[in-house]
Short mmCIF file of C-alpha atoms in Angstrom, two decimals:
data_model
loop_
_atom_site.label_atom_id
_atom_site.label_comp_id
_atom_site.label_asym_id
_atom_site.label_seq_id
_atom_site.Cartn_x
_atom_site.Cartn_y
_atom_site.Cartn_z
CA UNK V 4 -15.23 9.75 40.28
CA UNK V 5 -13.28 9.43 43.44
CA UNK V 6 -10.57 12.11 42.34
CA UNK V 7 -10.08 15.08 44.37
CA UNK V 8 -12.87 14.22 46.84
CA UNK V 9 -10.47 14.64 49.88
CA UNK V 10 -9.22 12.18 52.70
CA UNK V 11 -12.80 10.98 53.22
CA UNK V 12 -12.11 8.79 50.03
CA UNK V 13 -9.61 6.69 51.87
CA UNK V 14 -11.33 6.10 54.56
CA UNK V 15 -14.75 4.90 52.54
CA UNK V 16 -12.00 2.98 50.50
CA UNK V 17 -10.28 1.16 53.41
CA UNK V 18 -13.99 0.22 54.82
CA UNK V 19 -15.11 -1.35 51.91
CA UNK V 20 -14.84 -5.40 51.23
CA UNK V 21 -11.44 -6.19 48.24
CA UNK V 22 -13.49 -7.87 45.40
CA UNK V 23 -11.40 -9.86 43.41
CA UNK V 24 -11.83 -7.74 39.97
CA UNK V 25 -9.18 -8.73 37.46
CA UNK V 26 -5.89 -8.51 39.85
CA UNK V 27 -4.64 -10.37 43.14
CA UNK V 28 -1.59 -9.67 44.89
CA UNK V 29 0.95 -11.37 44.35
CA UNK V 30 3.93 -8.74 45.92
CA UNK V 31 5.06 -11.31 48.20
CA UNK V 32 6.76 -13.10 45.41
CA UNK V 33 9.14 -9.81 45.13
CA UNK V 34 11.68 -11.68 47.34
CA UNK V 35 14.13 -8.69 47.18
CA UNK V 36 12.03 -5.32 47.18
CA UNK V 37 13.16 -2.42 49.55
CA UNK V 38 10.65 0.33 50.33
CA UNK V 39 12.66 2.92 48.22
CA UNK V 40 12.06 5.46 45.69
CA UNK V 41 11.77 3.48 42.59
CA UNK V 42 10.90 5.12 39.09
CA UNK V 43 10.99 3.32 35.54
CA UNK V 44 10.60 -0.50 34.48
CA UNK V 45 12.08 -2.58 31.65
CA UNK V 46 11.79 -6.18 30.63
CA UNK V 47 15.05 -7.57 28.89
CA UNK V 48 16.82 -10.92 29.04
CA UNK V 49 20.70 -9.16 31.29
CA UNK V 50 22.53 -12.66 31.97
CA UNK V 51 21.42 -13.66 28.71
CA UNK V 52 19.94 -17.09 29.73
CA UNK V 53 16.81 -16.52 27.28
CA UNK V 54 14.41 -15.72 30.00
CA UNK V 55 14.12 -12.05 30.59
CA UNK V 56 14.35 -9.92 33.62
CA UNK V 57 12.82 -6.90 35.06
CA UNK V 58 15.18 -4.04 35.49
CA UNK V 59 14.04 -1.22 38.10
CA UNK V 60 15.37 2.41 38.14
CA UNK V 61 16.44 3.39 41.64
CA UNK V 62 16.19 7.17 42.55
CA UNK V 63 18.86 8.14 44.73
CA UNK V 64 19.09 4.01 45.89
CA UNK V 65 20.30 0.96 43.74
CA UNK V 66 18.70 -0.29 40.19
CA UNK V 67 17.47 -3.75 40.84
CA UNK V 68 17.53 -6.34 38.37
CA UNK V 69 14.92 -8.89 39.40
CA UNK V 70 15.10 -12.50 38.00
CA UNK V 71 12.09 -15.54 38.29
CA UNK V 72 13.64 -18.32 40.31
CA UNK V 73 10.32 -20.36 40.51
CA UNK V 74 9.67 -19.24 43.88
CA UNK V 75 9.75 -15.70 43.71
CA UNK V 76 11.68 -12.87 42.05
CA UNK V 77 15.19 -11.97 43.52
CA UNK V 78 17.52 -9.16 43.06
CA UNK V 79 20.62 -10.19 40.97
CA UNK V 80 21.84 -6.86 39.82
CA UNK V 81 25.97 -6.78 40.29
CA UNK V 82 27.62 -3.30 41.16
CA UNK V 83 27.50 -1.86 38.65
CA UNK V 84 24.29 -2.45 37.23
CA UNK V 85 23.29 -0.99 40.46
CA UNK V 86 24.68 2.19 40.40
CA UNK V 87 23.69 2.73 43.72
CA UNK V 88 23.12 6.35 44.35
CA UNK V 89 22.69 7.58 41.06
CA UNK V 90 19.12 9.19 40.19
CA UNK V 91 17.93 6.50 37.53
CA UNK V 92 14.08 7.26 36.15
CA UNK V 93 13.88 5.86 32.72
CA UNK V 94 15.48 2.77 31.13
CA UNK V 95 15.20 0.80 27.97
CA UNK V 96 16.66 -2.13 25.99
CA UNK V 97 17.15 -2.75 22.74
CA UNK V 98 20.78 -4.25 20.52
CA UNK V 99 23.02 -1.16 19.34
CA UNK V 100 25.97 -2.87 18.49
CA UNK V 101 24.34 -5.70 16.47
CA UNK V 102 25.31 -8.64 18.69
CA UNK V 103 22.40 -9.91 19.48
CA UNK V 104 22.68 -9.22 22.80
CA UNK V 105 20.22 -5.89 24.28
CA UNK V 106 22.33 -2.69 25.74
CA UNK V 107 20.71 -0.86 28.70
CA UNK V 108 19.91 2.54 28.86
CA UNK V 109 19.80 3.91 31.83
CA UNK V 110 18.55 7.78 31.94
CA UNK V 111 19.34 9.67 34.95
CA UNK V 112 17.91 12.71 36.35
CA UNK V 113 18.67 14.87 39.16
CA UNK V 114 16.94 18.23 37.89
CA UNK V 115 13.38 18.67 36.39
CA UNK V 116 14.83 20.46 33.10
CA UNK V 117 17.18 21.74 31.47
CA UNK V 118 21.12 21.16 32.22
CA UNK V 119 22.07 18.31 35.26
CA UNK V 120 24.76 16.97 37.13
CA UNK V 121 24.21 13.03 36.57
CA UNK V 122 24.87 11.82 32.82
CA UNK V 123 23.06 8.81 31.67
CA UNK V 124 24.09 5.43 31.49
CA UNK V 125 24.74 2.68 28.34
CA UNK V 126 25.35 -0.39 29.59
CA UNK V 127 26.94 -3.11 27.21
CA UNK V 128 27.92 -6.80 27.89
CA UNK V 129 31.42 -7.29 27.38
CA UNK V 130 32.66 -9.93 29.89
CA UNK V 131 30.71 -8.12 32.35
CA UNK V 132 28.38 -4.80 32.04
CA UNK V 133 30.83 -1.56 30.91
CA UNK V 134 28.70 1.83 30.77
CA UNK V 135 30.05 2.95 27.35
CA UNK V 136 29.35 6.51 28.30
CA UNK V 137 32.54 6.11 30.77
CA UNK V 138 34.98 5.52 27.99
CA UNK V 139 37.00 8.37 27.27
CA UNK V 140 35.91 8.71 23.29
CA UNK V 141 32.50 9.20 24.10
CA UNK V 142 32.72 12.15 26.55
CA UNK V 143 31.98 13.95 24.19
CA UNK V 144 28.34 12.65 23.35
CA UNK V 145 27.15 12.47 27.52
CA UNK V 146 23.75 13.59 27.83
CA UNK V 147 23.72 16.22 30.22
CA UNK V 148 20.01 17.50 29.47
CA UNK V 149 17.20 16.37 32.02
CA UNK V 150 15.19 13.67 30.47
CA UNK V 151 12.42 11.59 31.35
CA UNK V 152 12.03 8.49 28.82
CA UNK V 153 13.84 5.88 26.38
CA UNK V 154 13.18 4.08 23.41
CA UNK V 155 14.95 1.95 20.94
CA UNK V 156 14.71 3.04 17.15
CA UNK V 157 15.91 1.18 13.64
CA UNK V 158 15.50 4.12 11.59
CA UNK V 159 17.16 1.70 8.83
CA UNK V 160 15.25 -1.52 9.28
CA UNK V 161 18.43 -3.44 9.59
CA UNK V 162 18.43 -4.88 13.40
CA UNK V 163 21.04 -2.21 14.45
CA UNK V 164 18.75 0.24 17.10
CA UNK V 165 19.66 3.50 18.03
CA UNK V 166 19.06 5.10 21.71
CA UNK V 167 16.50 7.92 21.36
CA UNK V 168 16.57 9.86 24.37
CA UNK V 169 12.75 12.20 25.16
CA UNK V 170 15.19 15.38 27.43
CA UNK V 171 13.08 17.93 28.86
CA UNK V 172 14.47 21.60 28.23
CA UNK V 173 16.51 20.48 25.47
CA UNK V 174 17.63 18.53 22.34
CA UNK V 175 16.03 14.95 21.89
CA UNK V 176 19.14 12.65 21.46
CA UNK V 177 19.62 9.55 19.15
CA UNK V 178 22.55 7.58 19.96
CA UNK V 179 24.04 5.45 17.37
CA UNK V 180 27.29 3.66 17.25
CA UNK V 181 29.28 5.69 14.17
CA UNK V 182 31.84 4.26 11.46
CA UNK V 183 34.66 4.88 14.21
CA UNK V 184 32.98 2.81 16.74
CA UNK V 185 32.10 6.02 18.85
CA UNK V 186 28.58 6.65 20.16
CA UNK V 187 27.83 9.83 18.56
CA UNK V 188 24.47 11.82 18.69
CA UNK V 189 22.48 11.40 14.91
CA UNK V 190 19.50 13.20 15.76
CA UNK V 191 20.39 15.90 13.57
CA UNK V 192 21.30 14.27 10.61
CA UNK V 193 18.02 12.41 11.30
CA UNK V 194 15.47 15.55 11.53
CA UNK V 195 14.58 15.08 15.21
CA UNK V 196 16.92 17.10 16.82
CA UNK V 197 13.71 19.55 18.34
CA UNK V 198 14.19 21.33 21.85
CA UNK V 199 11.31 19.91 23.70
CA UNK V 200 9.50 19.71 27.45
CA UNK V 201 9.52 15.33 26.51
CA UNK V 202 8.03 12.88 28.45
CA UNK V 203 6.69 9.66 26.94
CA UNK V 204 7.86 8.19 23.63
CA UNK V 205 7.02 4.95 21.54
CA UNK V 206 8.23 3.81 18.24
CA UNK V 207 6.75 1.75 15.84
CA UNK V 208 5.40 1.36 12.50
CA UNK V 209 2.50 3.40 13.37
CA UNK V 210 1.69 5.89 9.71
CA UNK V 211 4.89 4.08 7.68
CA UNK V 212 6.32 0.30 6.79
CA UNK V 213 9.32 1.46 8.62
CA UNK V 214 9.89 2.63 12.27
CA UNK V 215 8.00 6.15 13.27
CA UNK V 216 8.16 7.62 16.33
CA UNK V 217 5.33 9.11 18.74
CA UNK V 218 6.14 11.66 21.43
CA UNK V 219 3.95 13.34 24.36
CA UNK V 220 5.41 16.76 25.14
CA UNK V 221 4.56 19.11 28.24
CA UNK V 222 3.94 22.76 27.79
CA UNK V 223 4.23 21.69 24.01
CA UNK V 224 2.75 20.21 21.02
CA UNK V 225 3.08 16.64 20.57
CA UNK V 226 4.87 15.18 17.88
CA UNK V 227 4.72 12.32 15.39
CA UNK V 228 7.67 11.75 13.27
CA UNK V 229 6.93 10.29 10.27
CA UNK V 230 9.87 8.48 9.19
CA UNK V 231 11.10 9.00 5.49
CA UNK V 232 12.71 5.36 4.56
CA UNK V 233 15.98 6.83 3.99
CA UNK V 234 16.57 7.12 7.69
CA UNK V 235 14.96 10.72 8.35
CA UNK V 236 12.17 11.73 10.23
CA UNK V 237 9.69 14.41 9.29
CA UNK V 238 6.68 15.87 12.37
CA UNK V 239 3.38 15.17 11.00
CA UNK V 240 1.81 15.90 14.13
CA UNK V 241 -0.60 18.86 13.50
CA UNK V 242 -1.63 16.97 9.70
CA UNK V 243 -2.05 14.11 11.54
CA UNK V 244 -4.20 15.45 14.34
CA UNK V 245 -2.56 14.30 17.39
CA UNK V 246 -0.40 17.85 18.46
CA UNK V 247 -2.31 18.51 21.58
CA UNK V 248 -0.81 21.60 22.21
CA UNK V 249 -2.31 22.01 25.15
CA UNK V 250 -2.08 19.12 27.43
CA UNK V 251 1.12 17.53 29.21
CA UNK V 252 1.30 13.67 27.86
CA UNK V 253 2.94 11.24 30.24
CA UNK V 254 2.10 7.22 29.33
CA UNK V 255 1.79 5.81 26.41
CA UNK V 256 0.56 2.66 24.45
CA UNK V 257 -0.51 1.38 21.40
CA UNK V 258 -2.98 -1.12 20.15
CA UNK V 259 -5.32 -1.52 17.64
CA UNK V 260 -8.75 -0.18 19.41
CA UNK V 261 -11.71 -1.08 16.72
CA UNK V 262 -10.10 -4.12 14.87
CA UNK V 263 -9.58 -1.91 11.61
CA UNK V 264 -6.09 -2.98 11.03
CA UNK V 265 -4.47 -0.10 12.04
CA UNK V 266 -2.44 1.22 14.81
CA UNK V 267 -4.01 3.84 17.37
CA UNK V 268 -2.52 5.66 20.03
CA UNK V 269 -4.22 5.92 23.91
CA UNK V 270 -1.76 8.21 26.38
CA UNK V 271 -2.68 10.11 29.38
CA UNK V 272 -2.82 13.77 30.30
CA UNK V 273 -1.52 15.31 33.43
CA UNK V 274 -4.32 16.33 34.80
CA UNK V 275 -6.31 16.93 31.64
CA UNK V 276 -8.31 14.77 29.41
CA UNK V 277 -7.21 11.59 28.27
CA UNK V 278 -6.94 10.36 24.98
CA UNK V 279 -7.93 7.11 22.40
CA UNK V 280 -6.45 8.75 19.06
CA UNK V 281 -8.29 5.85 16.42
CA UNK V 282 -6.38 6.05 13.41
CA UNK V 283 -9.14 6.32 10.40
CA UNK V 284 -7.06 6.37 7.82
CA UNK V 285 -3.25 5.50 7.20
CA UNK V 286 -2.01 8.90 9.23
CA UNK V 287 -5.30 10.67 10.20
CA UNK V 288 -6.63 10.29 13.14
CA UNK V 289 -9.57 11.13 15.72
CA UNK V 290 -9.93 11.49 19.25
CA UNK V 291 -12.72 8.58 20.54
CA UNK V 292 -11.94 8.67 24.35
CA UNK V 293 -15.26 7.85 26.02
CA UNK V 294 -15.60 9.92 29.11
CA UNK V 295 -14.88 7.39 31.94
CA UNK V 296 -11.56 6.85 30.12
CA UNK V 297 -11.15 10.95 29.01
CA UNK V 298 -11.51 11.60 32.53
CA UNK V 299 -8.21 13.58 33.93
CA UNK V 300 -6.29 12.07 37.24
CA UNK V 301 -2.27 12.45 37.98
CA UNK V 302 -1.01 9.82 35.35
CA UNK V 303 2.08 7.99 34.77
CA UNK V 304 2.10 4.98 32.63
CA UNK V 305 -0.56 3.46 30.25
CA UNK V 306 -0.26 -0.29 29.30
CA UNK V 307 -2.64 -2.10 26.89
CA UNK V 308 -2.61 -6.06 27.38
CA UNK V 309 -4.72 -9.10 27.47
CA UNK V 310 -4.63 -9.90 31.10
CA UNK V 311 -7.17 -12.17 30.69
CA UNK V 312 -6.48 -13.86 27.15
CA UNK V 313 -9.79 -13.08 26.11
CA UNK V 314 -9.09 -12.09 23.11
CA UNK V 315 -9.25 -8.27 23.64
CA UNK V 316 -6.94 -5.82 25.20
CA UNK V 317 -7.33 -4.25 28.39
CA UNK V 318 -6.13 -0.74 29.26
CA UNK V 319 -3.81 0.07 32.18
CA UNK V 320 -3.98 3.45 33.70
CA UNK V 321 -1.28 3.78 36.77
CA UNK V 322 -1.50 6.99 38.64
CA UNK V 323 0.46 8.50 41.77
CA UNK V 324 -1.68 9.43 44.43
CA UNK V 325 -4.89 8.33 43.67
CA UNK V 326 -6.76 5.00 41.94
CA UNK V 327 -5.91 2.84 39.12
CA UNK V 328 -8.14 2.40 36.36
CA UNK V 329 -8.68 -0.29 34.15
CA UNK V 330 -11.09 -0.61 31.12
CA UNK V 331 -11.86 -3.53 28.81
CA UNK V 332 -13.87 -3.41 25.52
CA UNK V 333 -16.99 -4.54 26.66
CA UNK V 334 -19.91 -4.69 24.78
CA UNK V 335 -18.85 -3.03 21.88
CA UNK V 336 -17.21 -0.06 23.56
CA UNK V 337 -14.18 0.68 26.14
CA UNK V 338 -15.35 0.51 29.68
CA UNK V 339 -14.35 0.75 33.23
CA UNK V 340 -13.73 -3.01 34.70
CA UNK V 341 -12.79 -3.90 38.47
CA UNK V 342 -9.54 -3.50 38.89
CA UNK V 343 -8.81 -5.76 41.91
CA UNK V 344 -6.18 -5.56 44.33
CA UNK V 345 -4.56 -3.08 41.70
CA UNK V 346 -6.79 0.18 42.26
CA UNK V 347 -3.61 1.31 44.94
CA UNK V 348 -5.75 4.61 45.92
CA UNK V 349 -2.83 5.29 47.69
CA UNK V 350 -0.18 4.39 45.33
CA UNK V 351 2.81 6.40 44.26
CA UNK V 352 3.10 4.74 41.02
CA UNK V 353 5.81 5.80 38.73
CA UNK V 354 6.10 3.13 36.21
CA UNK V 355 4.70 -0.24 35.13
CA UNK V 356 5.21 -2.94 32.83
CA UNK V 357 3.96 -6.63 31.89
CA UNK V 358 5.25 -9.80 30.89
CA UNK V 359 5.00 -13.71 31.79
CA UNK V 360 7.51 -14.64 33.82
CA UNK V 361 6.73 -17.23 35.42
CA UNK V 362 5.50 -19.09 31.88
CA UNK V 363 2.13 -19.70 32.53
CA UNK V 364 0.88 -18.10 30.04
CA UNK V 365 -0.82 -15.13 31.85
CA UNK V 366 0.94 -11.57 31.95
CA UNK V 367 1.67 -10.05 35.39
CA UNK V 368 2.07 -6.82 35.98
CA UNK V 369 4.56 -5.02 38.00
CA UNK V 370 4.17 -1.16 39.57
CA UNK V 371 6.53 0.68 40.82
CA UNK V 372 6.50 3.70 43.17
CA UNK V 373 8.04 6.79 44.44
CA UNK V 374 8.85 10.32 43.49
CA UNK V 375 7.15 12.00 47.07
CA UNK V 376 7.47 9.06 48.92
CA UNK V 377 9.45 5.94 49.46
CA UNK V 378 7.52 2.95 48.73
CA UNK V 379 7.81 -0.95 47.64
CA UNK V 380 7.24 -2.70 43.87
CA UNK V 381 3.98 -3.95 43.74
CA UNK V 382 3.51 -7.17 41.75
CA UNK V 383 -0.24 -8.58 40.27
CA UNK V 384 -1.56 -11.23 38.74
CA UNK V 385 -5.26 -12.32 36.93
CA UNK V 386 -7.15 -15.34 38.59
CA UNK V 387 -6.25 -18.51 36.59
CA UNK V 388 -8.67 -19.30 33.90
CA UNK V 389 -8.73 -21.85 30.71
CA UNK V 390 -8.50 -19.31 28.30
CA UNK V 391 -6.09 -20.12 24.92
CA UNK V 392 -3.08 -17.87 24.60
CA UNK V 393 0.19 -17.34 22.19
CA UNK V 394 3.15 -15.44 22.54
CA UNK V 395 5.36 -14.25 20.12
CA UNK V 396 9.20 -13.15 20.33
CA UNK V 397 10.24 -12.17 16.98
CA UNK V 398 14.50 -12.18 16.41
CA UNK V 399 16.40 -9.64 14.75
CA UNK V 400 19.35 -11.45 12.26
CA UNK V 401 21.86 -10.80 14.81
CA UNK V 402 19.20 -12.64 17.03
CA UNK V 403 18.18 -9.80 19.50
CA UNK V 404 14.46 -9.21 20.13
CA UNK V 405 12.76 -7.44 17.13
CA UNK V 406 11.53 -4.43 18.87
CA UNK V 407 9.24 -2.73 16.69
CA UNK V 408 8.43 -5.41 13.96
CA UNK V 409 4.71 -6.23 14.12
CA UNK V 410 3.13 -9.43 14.95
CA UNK V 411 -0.64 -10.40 13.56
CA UNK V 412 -2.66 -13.29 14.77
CA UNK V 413 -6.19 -14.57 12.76
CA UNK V 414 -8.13 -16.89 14.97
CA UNK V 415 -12.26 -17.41 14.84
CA UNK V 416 -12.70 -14.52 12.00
CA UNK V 417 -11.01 -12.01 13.75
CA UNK V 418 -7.33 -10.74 13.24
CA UNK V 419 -5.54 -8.99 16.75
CA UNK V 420 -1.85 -7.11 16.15
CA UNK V 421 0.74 -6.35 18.18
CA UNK V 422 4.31 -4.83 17.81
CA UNK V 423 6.71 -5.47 19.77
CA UNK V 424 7.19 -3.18 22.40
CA UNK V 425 10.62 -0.69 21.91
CA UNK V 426 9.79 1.50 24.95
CA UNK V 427 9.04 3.67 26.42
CA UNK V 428 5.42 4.86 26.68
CA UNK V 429 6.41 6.88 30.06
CA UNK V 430 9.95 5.88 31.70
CA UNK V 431 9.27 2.26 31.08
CA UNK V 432 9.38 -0.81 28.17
CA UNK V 433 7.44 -3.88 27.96
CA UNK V 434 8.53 -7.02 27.20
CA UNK V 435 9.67 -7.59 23.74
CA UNK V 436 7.10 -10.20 23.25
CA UNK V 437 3.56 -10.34 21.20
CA UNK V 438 1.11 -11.79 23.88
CA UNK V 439 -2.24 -12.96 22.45
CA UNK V 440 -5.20 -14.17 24.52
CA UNK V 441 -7.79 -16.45 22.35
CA UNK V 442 -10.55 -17.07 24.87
CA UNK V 443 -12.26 -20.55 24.47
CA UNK V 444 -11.02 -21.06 20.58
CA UNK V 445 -7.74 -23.11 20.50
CA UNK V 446 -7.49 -22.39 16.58
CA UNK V 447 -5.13 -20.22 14.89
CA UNK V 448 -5.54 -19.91 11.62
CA UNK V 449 -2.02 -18.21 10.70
CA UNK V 450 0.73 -15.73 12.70
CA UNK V 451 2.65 -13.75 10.74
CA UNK V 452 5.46 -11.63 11.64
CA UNK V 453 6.31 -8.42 9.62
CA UNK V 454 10.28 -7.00 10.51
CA UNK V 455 11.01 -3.58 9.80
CA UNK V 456 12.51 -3.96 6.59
CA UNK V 457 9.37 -5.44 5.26
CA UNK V 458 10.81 -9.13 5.30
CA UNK V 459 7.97 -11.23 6.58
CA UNK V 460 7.15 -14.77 7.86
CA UNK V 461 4.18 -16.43 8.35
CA UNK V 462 2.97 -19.61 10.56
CA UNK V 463 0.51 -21.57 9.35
CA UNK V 464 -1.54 -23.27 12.15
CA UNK V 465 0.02 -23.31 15.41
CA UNK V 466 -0.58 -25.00 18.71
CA UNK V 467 -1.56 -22.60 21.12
CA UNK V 468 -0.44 -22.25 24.78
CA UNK V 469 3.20 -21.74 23.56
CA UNK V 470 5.92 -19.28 23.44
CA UNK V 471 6.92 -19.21 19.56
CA UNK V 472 10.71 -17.80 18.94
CA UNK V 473 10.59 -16.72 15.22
CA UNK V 474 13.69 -16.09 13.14
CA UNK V 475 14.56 -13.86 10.56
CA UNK V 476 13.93 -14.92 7.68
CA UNK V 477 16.45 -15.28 5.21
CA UNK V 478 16.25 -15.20 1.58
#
């Protein structure tokens, strides 16, 4: 309601009384955070200690990887990590080697499409962080093509990811590791080799068992790749009723909106309506946006959580330039909730992304900004409550996170799902952890973890107000 309304807004904004909504400020825990042009956000675990990290893209300035130290959050990326200088926007984690330790992708950016000077970055642990795009047998593969986000896929099911790169003005990439130990591009072979204007991407088991892929496209269709089980992809897009051909999708997240069972897609518009895609039936599905949420603004990223651990998701709207938005399901329908210290009308946000670092058991969330102006992280975080919660961190069998396997919870007659996120939505990736508020009810009556491969494990009873680390299960 406040969108486009002129300079007036800020100044009715800044007179007005901070009510505490669902976020405080918590930015002065960010120990190390220079006013810079910041862009994308991942969670991974980068000195692998078991805790994870949140890695920031610097544009034009240095990546910062920021690490929970009990009194704050404190920049301990080395040189190289850094990159300082380099035009970072997205980056994602996920284990392409099968080590059980996460690469880093790190995409860089200097032109808005079509051929740049900057390739990306892969980052792999091997006595130290070596960008595996430097070696001299993988010239060959650099990315060259102006892209904007990242995500992890296991076409296979096997725990072995691939790098799927959304460019903008050319070829999507998929970078694999081949039978000569050489990253090579398989997004041929794998049907998703389409020249596209790509901007947010996620990948899941969202119409399959196995891993599918959703994309947001500007001056373009969207599409949604279907993927085959023998490690191909086919666009079901238009069948499937998501295509938007008309709009310019940016953020991205998925959650299961009306308890059904089944995934469902929310993403923003640039500057054109919103949407809440409910899936009806396995790979049809329907636009339900009511028209608070519908309502176009200057988007970025879109994060569904339980900030509260009531039990239900809320949905994160970041924009650049003008308010936040937040909206909770609230009486039976999806409504706009006070945001709190997190509205930013005059935010620059880029990217977001969630997770619990400090272990208590309640998810903070961290914005960043930039892009037309220089500008600090901002960090938030929900007034304590004594609301139940469980989290979730499913392992691949090489022991990385299982990004993409899916994670369901029954507790007081109702079932929640999760999967675990694989990136990127819009530049960013969450943490690879399930996160489950249960309100007032301390009772689970099972978990159960489904990996891609359709291997499955379930949890009978478990305490709540823990963080369980599930293996894969072997036969």
């Amino acid at each position: 309601m406040l969108f486009g309304l002129g300079n007036w807004v800020w100044l009715v904004l800044d007179a007005l009384p901070l009510a505490i909504g669902m976020f405080i400020d918590q930015s002065a825990l960010l120990l190390d955070n220079p006013t810079q042009l910041n862009y994308g956000i991942a969670v991974t675990d980068i000195d692998g200690d078991g805790a994870f990290e949140l890695i920031v893209a610097g544009f034009g300035e240095r990546n910062l990887v920021l690490q929970w130290q009990g009194h704050g959050f404190v920049d301990i990326a080395d040189a190289t990590l850094a990159d300082d200088g380099r035009q970072a926007i997205g980056v994602a984690a996920g284990d392409l080697d099968g080590d059980g330790r996460e690469e880093l992708y790190v995409l860089n950016t200097d032109r808005f499409a079509g051929r740049k000077r900057f390739a990306d970055r892969l980052f792999d642990w091997q006595d130290g962080w070596r960008d595996l795009f430097a070696l001299p047998q993988n010239q060959d593969a650099l990315n060259l093509t102006a892209g904007r986000s990242v995500a992890w896929v296991d076409r296979f099911g096997i725990g072995r990811y691939g790098c799927l790169v959304a460019n903008y003005g050319g070829p999507i990439r998929l970078y694999e590791i081949n039978s000569d130990g050489m990253l090579a591009d398989v997004a041929p072979e794998a049907g998703l080799s389409f020249v596209t204007g790509g901007r947010g991407v996620v990948a899941l088991p969202l119409v399959s068992e196995r891993m599918d892929i959703f994309m947001a496209n500007e001056n373009g269709a969207n599409f949604l790749f279907r993927n085959q089980g023998n490690g191909t992809f086919v666009d079901i897009a238009t069948m499937a009723g998501v295509s938007d051909p008309y709009e310019h999708g940016r953020g991205i997240a998925v959650l299961d909106a009306n308890s059904d069972g089944r995934f469902d897609l929310v993403y923003g518009n640039w500057e054109g309506p919103h949407r809440l895609y409910l899936q009806l039936e396995p790979g049809k599905f329907r636009d339900a946006a009511p028209a608070a949420l519908a309502m176009p603004s200057r988007i970025r990223t879109v994060i569904a959580a339980d900030f509260d651990n009531d039990g239900y998701e809320e949905l994160f709207f970041n924009n650049i330039g003008q308010p936040n938005r937040l909206f909770g399901w609230r009486d039976s329908k999806w409504t706009a909730i006070d945001i709190g210290a997190a509205l930013e009308p005059r935010g620059l946000g880029t990217g977001a992304a969630v997770g619990d670092f400090d272990n208590d058991g309640r998810l903070e969330l961290v914005i960043a900004h930039g892009e037309s102006a220089a500008q600090p992280l901002s960090l938030y975080h929900t007034v304590a409550n004594t609301n139940y919660w469980l989290r979730v961190l499913p392992l691949t069998a090489q022991g990385a996170p299982a990004r993409g396997a899916v994670v369901t919870l029954v507790a007081a007659g109702r079932v929640q799902m999760r999967t675990i996120d694989a990136g990127s939505g819009y530049l960013c990736q969450m943490e690879p952890v399930a996160h489950f508020g249960l309100g007032a009810n301390p009772a689970i009556d099972f978990v159960e973890v489904r990996w891609l491969d359709g291997r499955s494990s379930k949890m009978i009873a478990p305490q709540p107000n823990q963080l369980l680390r599930v293996a894969y299960p072997q036969r």
